[in-house]
PDB file of C-alpha atoms in Angstrom:
ATOM      1  CA  MET E  79       2.327 233.687 129.290  1.00 47.00           C
ATOM      2  CA  LYS E  80       4.417 232.703 125.845  1.00 46.00           C
ATOM      3  CA  CYS E  81       1.652 231.991 122.619  1.00 46.00           C
ATOM      4  CA  ARG E  82       2.867 231.936 119.024  1.00 45.00           C
ATOM      5  CA  SER E  83       0.979 231.240 116.251  1.00 42.00           C
ATOM      6  CA  PHE E  84       2.355 228.309 114.129  1.00 39.00           C
ATOM      7  CA  GLU E  85       0.143 226.764 110.557  1.00 40.00           C
ATOM      8  CA  GLY E  86      -3.190 228.154 111.629  1.00 40.00           C
ATOM      9  CA  ALA E  87      -2.879 226.889 114.832  1.00 40.00           C
ATOM     10  CA  ILE E  88      -2.876 228.439 118.014  1.00 39.00           C
ATOM     11  CA  ILE E  89       0.177 227.752 120.386  1.00 40.00           C
ATOM     12  CA  VAL E  90       0.738 228.355 124.312  1.00 42.00           C
ATOM     13  CA  ASN E  91       2.839 227.680 126.462  1.00 42.00           C
ATOM     14  CA  GLY E  92       3.961 224.931 124.393  1.00 44.00           C
ATOM     15  CA  ARG E  93      -0.192 223.080 124.168  1.00 43.00           C
ATOM     16  CA  GLN E  94      -1.785 223.283 120.936  1.00 42.00           C
ATOM     17  CA  SER E  95      -5.222 225.634 121.889  1.00 40.00           C
ATOM     18  CA  MET E  96      -8.404 223.323 121.004  1.00 37.00           C
ATOM     19  CA  HIS E  97     -10.273 226.254 119.370  1.00 39.00           C
ATOM     20  CA  SER E  98      -7.323 225.815 117.036  1.00 39.00           C
ATOM     21  CA  LEU E  99      -7.804 222.347 116.723  1.00 37.00           C
ATOM     22  CA  ALA E 100     -11.745 222.349 115.706  1.00 39.00           C
ATOM     23  CA  MET E 101     -11.092 226.033 113.477  1.00 40.00           C
ATOM     24  CA  ARG E 102      -8.711 223.141 110.777  1.00 41.00           C
ATOM     25  CA  PRO E 103      -9.954 221.060 108.467  1.00 42.00           C
ATOM     26  CA  THR E 104     -10.637 217.831 108.978  1.00 39.00           C
ATOM     27  CA  LYS E 105      -7.901 215.810 106.800  1.00 42.00           C
ATOM     28  CA  ILE E 106      -9.718 212.238 105.930  1.00 41.00           C
ATOM     29  CA  VAL E 107      -8.079 209.687 105.954  1.00 41.00           C
ATOM     30  CA  LYS E 108      -8.431 206.669 103.558  1.00 46.00           C
ATOM     31  CA  ASN E 109      -7.604 204.188 106.389  1.00 49.00           C
ATOM     32  CA  SER E 110     -10.054 205.201 108.512  1.00 50.00           C
ATOM     33  CA  VAL E 111     -12.576 204.224 106.437  1.00 52.00           C
ATOM     34  CA  ASN E 112     -11.698 199.902 105.751  1.00 61.00           C
ATOM     35  CA  ARG E 113     -10.713 200.825 109.921  1.00 73.00           C
ATOM     36  CA  ASP E 114     -14.347 202.125 111.068  1.00 86.00           C
ATOM     37  CA  LEU E 115     -15.588 199.279 108.632  1.00 89.00           C
ATOM     38  CA  LYS E 116     -13.396 196.082 110.936  1.00 90.00           C
ATOM     39  CA  LEU E 117     -14.126 197.791 113.360  1.00 90.00           C
ATOM     40  CA  LEU E 118     -17.592 197.177 112.833  1.00 92.00           C
ATOM     41  CA  ARG E 119     -17.479 193.403 111.922  1.00 93.00           C
ATOM     42  CA  ARG E 120     -15.416 192.791 115.326  1.00 93.00           C
ATOM     43  CA  LEU E 121     -18.065 194.779 117.098  1.00 94.00           C
ATOM     44  CA  LEU E 122     -20.461 192.915 115.575  1.00 94.00           C
ATOM     45  CA  ARG E 123     -19.168 189.009 115.746  1.00 95.00           C
ATOM     46  CA  ALA E 124     -19.420 190.810 119.994  1.00 95.00           C
ATOM     47  CA  LYS E 125     -22.871 190.998 119.363  1.00 95.00           C
ATOM     48  CA  ASP E 126     -24.106 188.010 117.472  1.00 94.00           C
ATOM     49  CA  HIS E 127     -22.451 185.883 120.275  1.00 95.00           C
ATOM     50  CA  MET E 128     -24.363 188.089 122.865  1.00 93.00           C
ATOM     51  CA  ASP E 129     -27.580 186.908 120.492  1.00 91.00           C
ATOM     52  CA  ALA E 130     -26.933 183.591 119.807  1.00 92.00           C
ATOM     53  CA  ALA E 131     -26.319 182.712 123.643  1.00 92.00           C
ATOM     54  CA  PRO E 132     -27.905 185.505 125.724  1.00 90.00           C
ATOM     55  CA  HIS E 133     -28.022 183.504 128.825  1.00 89.00           C
ATOM     56  CA  GLU E 134     -24.770 182.552 128.919  1.00 92.00           C
ATOM     57  CA  ASP E 135     -22.311 185.361 130.900  1.00 91.00           C
ATOM     58  CA  TRP E 136     -20.372 188.438 128.815  1.00 93.00           C
ATOM     59  CA  PRO E 137     -18.819 190.100 130.949  1.00 94.00           C
ATOM     60  CA  ILE E 138     -16.860 192.725 129.170  1.00 94.00           C
ATOM     61  CA  SER E 139     -13.140 190.939 128.900  1.00 95.00           C
ATOM     62  CA  ARG E 140     -14.898 188.063 127.316  1.00 95.00           C
ATOM     63  CA  LEU E 141     -16.776 190.684 124.595  1.00 95.00           C
ATOM     64  CA  ALA E 142     -13.842 192.098 124.274  1.00 95.00           C
ATOM     65  CA  SER E 143     -11.040 188.933 123.558  1.00 94.00           C
ATOM     66  CA  VAL E 144     -14.136 187.812 121.212  1.00 93.00           C
ATOM     67  CA  SER E 145     -13.555 191.756 118.571  1.00 92.00           C
ATOM     68  CA  GLY E 146     -10.168 191.679 119.720  1.00 92.00           C
ATOM     69  CA  ALA E 147     -10.080 194.327 120.914  1.00 92.00           C
ATOM     70  CA  SER E 148      -9.336 196.016 124.671  1.00 94.00           C
ATOM     71  CA  GLU E 149     -11.850 196.510 126.893  1.00 95.00           C
ATOM     72  CA  ALA E 150     -12.091 200.075 127.430  1.00 95.00           C
ATOM     73  CA  TYR E 151     -12.335 200.617 123.592  1.00 94.00           C
ATOM     74  CA  PHE E 152     -14.476 198.142 122.875  1.00 94.00           C
ATOM     75  CA  ALA E 153     -16.598 199.308 125.228  1.00 95.00           C
ATOM     76  CA  ARG E 154     -16.785 203.244 124.462  1.00 94.00           C
ATOM     77  CA  SER E 155     -16.943 201.441 121.012  1.00 93.00           C
ATOM     78  CA  PHE E 156     -19.651 199.745 121.460  1.00 94.00           C
ATOM     79  CA  ARG E 157     -21.786 202.120 122.325  1.00 94.00           C
ATOM     80  CA  ASP E 158     -20.489 204.019 120.399  1.00 91.00           C
ATOM     81  CA  ALA E 159     -21.777 201.850 117.350  1.00 92.00           C
ATOM     82  CA  PHE E 160     -25.175 200.444 118.816  1.00 91.00           C
ATOM     83  CA  GLY E 161     -26.305 203.227 121.482  1.00 92.00           C
ATOM     84  CA  ILE E 162     -26.728 201.751 124.197  1.00 92.00           C
ATOM     85  CA  PRO E 163     -23.681 199.471 126.960  1.00 95.00           C
ATOM     86  CA  PRO E 164     -22.333 196.051 125.968  1.00 95.00           C
ATOM     87  CA  HIS E 165     -24.484 195.346 129.742  1.00 94.00           C
ATOM     88  CA  ARG E 166     -28.210 196.456 128.430  1.00 94.00           C
ATOM     89  CA  TYR E 167     -28.553 194.542 125.117  1.00 94.00           C
ATOM     90  CA  LEU E 168     -27.495 191.227 127.079  1.00 94.00           C
ATOM     91  CA  LEU E 169     -30.631 192.231 129.608  1.00 93.00           C
ATOM     92  CA  THR E 170     -32.170 193.315 126.686  1.00 92.00           C
ATOM     93  CA  ARG E 171     -31.581 190.381 124.656  1.00 94.00           C
ATOM     94  CA  ARG E 172     -32.952 188.548 127.998  1.00 94.00           C
ATOM     95  CA  VAL E 173     -35.552 190.067 128.781  1.00 94.00           C
ATOM     96  CA  GLU E 174     -36.893 189.466 125.409  1.00 93.00           C
ATOM     97  CA  ARG E 175     -36.726 185.759 125.071  1.00 94.00           C
ATOM     98  CA  ALA E 176     -38.000 185.669 127.930  1.00 95.00           C
ATOM     99  CA  ALA E 177     -41.308 187.712 127.145  1.00 94.00           C
ATOM    100  CA  ALA E 178     -41.267 185.127 124.101  1.00 93.00           C
ATOM    101  CA  LEU E 179     -41.537 181.898 126.336  1.00 94.00           C
ATOM    102  CA  LEU E 180     -44.226 183.643 128.308  1.00 94.00           C
ATOM    103  CA  ARG E 181     -46.254 184.280 126.263  1.00 91.00           C
ATOM    104  CA  ASP E 182     -46.082 180.832 124.264  1.00 90.00           C
ATOM    105  CA  THR E 183     -45.221 178.792 127.043  1.00 92.00           C
ATOM    106  CA  ASP E 184     -46.902 177.841 130.462  1.00 92.00           C
ATOM    107  CA  THR E 185     -43.296 176.619 132.190  1.00 95.00           C
ATOM    108  CA  PRO E 186     -43.227 178.700 135.775  1.00 96.00           C
ATOM    109  CA  ILE E 187     -41.705 181.699 135.497  1.00 96.00           C
ATOM    110  CA  ILE E 188     -38.582 180.950 137.951  1.00 96.00           C
ATOM    111  CA  GLU E 189     -37.572 177.905 135.064  1.00 96.00           C
ATOM    112  CA  ILE E 190     -38.121 180.813 132.569  1.00 96.00           C
ATOM    113  CA  ALA E 191     -36.287 183.008 134.299  1.00 96.00           C
ATOM    114  CA  LEU E 192     -32.884 180.054 135.037  1.00 95.00           C
ATOM    115  CA  GLN E 193     -33.209 180.687 131.551  1.00 94.00           C
ATOM    116  CA  THR E 194     -32.384 182.648 130.222  1.00 94.00           C
ATOM    117  CA  GLY E 195     -29.594 184.077 132.226  1.00 93.00           C
ATOM    118  CA  TRP E 196     -30.533 185.462 135.365  1.00 93.00           C
ATOM    119  CA  ASN E 197     -29.437 183.842 138.953  1.00 92.00           C
ATOM    120  CA  SER E 198     -32.698 185.416 140.736  1.00 93.00           C
ATOM    121  CA  LEU E 199     -35.788 186.345 140.707  1.00 93.00           C
ATOM    122  CA  GLY E 200     -35.588 189.590 141.862  1.00 94.00           C
ATOM    123  CA  THR E 201     -33.432 190.640 139.381  1.00 94.00           C
ATOM    124  CA  PHE E 202     -35.577 189.357 137.184  1.00 96.00           C
ATOM    125  CA  GLY E 203     -38.551 190.829 138.221  1.00 95.00           C
ATOM    126  CA  ARG E 204     -37.131 194.546 138.306  1.00 95.00           C
ATOM    127  CA  THR E 205     -35.156 193.845 134.975  1.00 93.00           C
ATOM    128  CA  PHE E 206     -37.620 193.353 132.937  1.00 95.00           C
ATOM    129  CA  ARG E 207     -39.757 195.704 134.792  1.00 94.00           C
ATOM    130  CA  ASP E 208     -37.590 197.896 133.841  1.00 92.00           C
ATOM    131  CA  VAL E 209     -36.992 196.820 130.373  1.00 90.00           C
ATOM    132  CA  THR E 210     -41.448 196.005 129.934  1.00 92.00           C
ATOM    133  CA  GLY E 211     -43.042 198.204 131.927  1.00 94.00           C
ATOM    134  CA  GLU E 212     -44.591 195.576 133.348  1.00 95.00           C
ATOM    135  CA  SER E 213     -43.666 192.655 135.463  1.00 95.00           C
ATOM    136  CA  PRO E 214     -43.222 188.250 134.493  1.00 96.00           C
ATOM    137  CA  SER E 215     -46.785 187.678 135.523  1.00 94.00           C
ATOM    138  CA  GLU E 216     -48.533 190.873 134.218  1.00 94.00           C
ATOM    139  CA  LEU E 217     -47.265 190.775 130.247  1.00 93.00           C
ATOM    140  CA  ARG E 218     -47.180 187.004 130.590  1.00 93.00           C
ATOM    141  CA  ARG E 219     -52.046 188.271 132.117  1.00 91.00           C
ATOM    142  CA  ARG E 220     -52.098 190.367 129.179  1.00 89.00           C
ATOM    143  CA  MET E 221     -50.660 188.340 126.376  1.00 86.00           C
ATOM    144  CA  GLN E 222     -53.372 184.803 127.487  1.00 80.00           C
ATOM    145  CA  LEU E 223     -56.610 184.743 125.031  1.00 65.00           C
ATOM    146  CA  VAL E 224     -60.054 185.306 126.970  1.00 56.00           C
ATOM    147  CA  PRO E 225     -61.883 182.890 124.536  1.00 54.00           C
ATOM    148  CA  GLY E 226     -64.125 187.180 124.060  1.00 56.00           C
ATOM    149  CA  ASP E 227     -61.142 187.104 122.307  1.00 57.00           C
ATOM    150  CA  LEU E 228     -60.951 185.719 118.569  1.00 55.00           C
ATOM    151  CA  GLU E 229     -64.528 186.969 118.590  1.00 61.00           C
ATOM    152  CA  GLU E 230     -62.732 190.636 118.007  1.00 70.00           C
ATOM    153  CA  VAL E 231     -60.735 189.255 115.564  1.00 70.00           C
ATOM    154  CA  PRO E 232     -61.853 189.203 111.604  1.00 73.00           C
ATOM    155  CA  HIS E 233     -63.484 186.615 110.475  1.00 66.00           C
ATOM    156  CA  CYS E 234     -60.846 186.314 108.043  1.00 69.00           C
ATOM    157  CA  PHE E 235     -57.992 186.420 109.927  1.00 68.00           C
ATOM    158  CA  VAL E 236     -59.738 183.287 112.388  1.00 63.00           C
ATOM    159  CA  SER E 237     -60.768 181.387 108.768  1.00 60.00           C
ATOM    160  CA  ALA E 238     -56.696 181.513 107.135  1.00 63.00           C
ATOM    161  CA  ALA E 239     -55.370 180.571 110.503  1.00 60.00           C
ATOM    162  CA  GLN E 240     -57.902 177.617 110.495  1.00 56.00           C
ATOM    163  CA  ARG E 241     -56.496 176.964 106.841  1.00 58.00           C
ATOM    164  CA  PRO E 242     -54.830 173.337 106.067  1.00 52.00           C
ATOM    165  CA  HIS E 243     -50.973 174.283 104.859  1.00 55.00           C
ATOM    166  CA  LEU E 244     -50.971 174.102 101.761  1.00 56.00           C
ATOM    167  CA  LYS E 245     -49.073 170.359 101.062  1.00 56.00           C
ATOM    168  CA  MET E 246     -51.740 168.480 103.202  1.00 56.00           C
ATOM    169  CA  ALA E 247     -54.861 170.270 100.792  1.00 55.00           C
ATOM    170  CA  VAL E 248     -52.328 168.752  97.536  1.00 56.00           C
ATOM    171  CA  SER E 249     -51.901 165.304  99.332  1.00 61.00           C
ATOM    172  CA  GLU E 250     -55.702 165.270 100.178  1.00 63.00           C
ATOM    173  CA  LYS E 251     -56.692 165.334  96.847  1.00 64.00           C
ATOM    174  CA  ARG E 252     -54.246 163.066  95.147  1.00 71.00           C
ATOM    175  CA  ARG E 253     -56.018 160.092  97.773  1.00 70.00           C
ATOM    176  CA  ARG E 254     -58.846 161.319  96.621  1.00 71.00           C
ATOM    177  CA  THR E 255     -58.563 161.248  93.131  1.00 76.00           C
ATOM    178  CA  LYS E 256     -56.704 157.563  93.530  1.00 79.00           C
ATOM    179  CA  GLU E 257     -59.577 156.516  95.912  1.00 75.00           C
ATOM    180  CA  GLY E 258     -61.699 157.075  92.328  1.00 71.00           C
ATOM    181  CA  ARG E 259     -63.693 160.052  94.504  1.00 59.00           C
ATOM    182  CA  HIS E 260     -63.512 163.562  92.108  1.00 54.00           C
ATOM    183  CA  ASP E 261     -64.568 166.962  93.907  1.00 50.00           C
ATOM    184  CA  GLY E 262     -66.213 167.735  90.246  1.00 52.00           C
ATOM    185  CA  ARG E 263     -63.518 169.722  87.839  1.00 52.00           C
ATOM    186  CA  LYS E 264     -62.474 167.456  85.849  1.00 52.00           C
ATOM    187  CA  GLY E 265     -63.954 164.163  84.603  1.00 51.00           C
ATOM    188  CA  ASP E 266     -66.493 163.262  86.929  1.00 50.00           C
ATOM    189  CA  ASP E 267     -69.362 162.810  84.489  1.00 51.00           C
ATOM    190  CA  SER E 268     -72.194 162.133  87.701  1.00 47.00           C
TER     191      SER E 268
END
């Protein structure tokens, strides 16, 4: 085994040792920051495409072409930047959309599954449970208001929710003023 030192690095059999590479001060390259920002912009472009159409199929090849990177580099960079692989991110977005539809509509679960990009109700249910910890029907049941639930809500919130929109209130006041009925504040002689 041949061993020699070269500018602070240890060369063993023609290869630089990892220890010597780790011990050297890192050289900051001016363009690396710009390169990282450009990469992040490209990754965000792909992420925005997934956010805009989570119901569509987004294979790595399509995402990589949107971001202008190779498939392996895109997948690795996406995971490094956002802490989650692209496929898992897409599944999470689909589940979020499905949860909103379950909460806000009476659409059948099978239709929600199809609208949010799943081709199989079984896969939808299994993935939904993995992400949320409950099945779609359990979430829907839990989110539906029971008539007694409003009694637990503070009165100020209920009255604020029932308050008419400001434009409606102003137009109603103008209508009353035109008809000669005042609200007793200004110019009312009765």
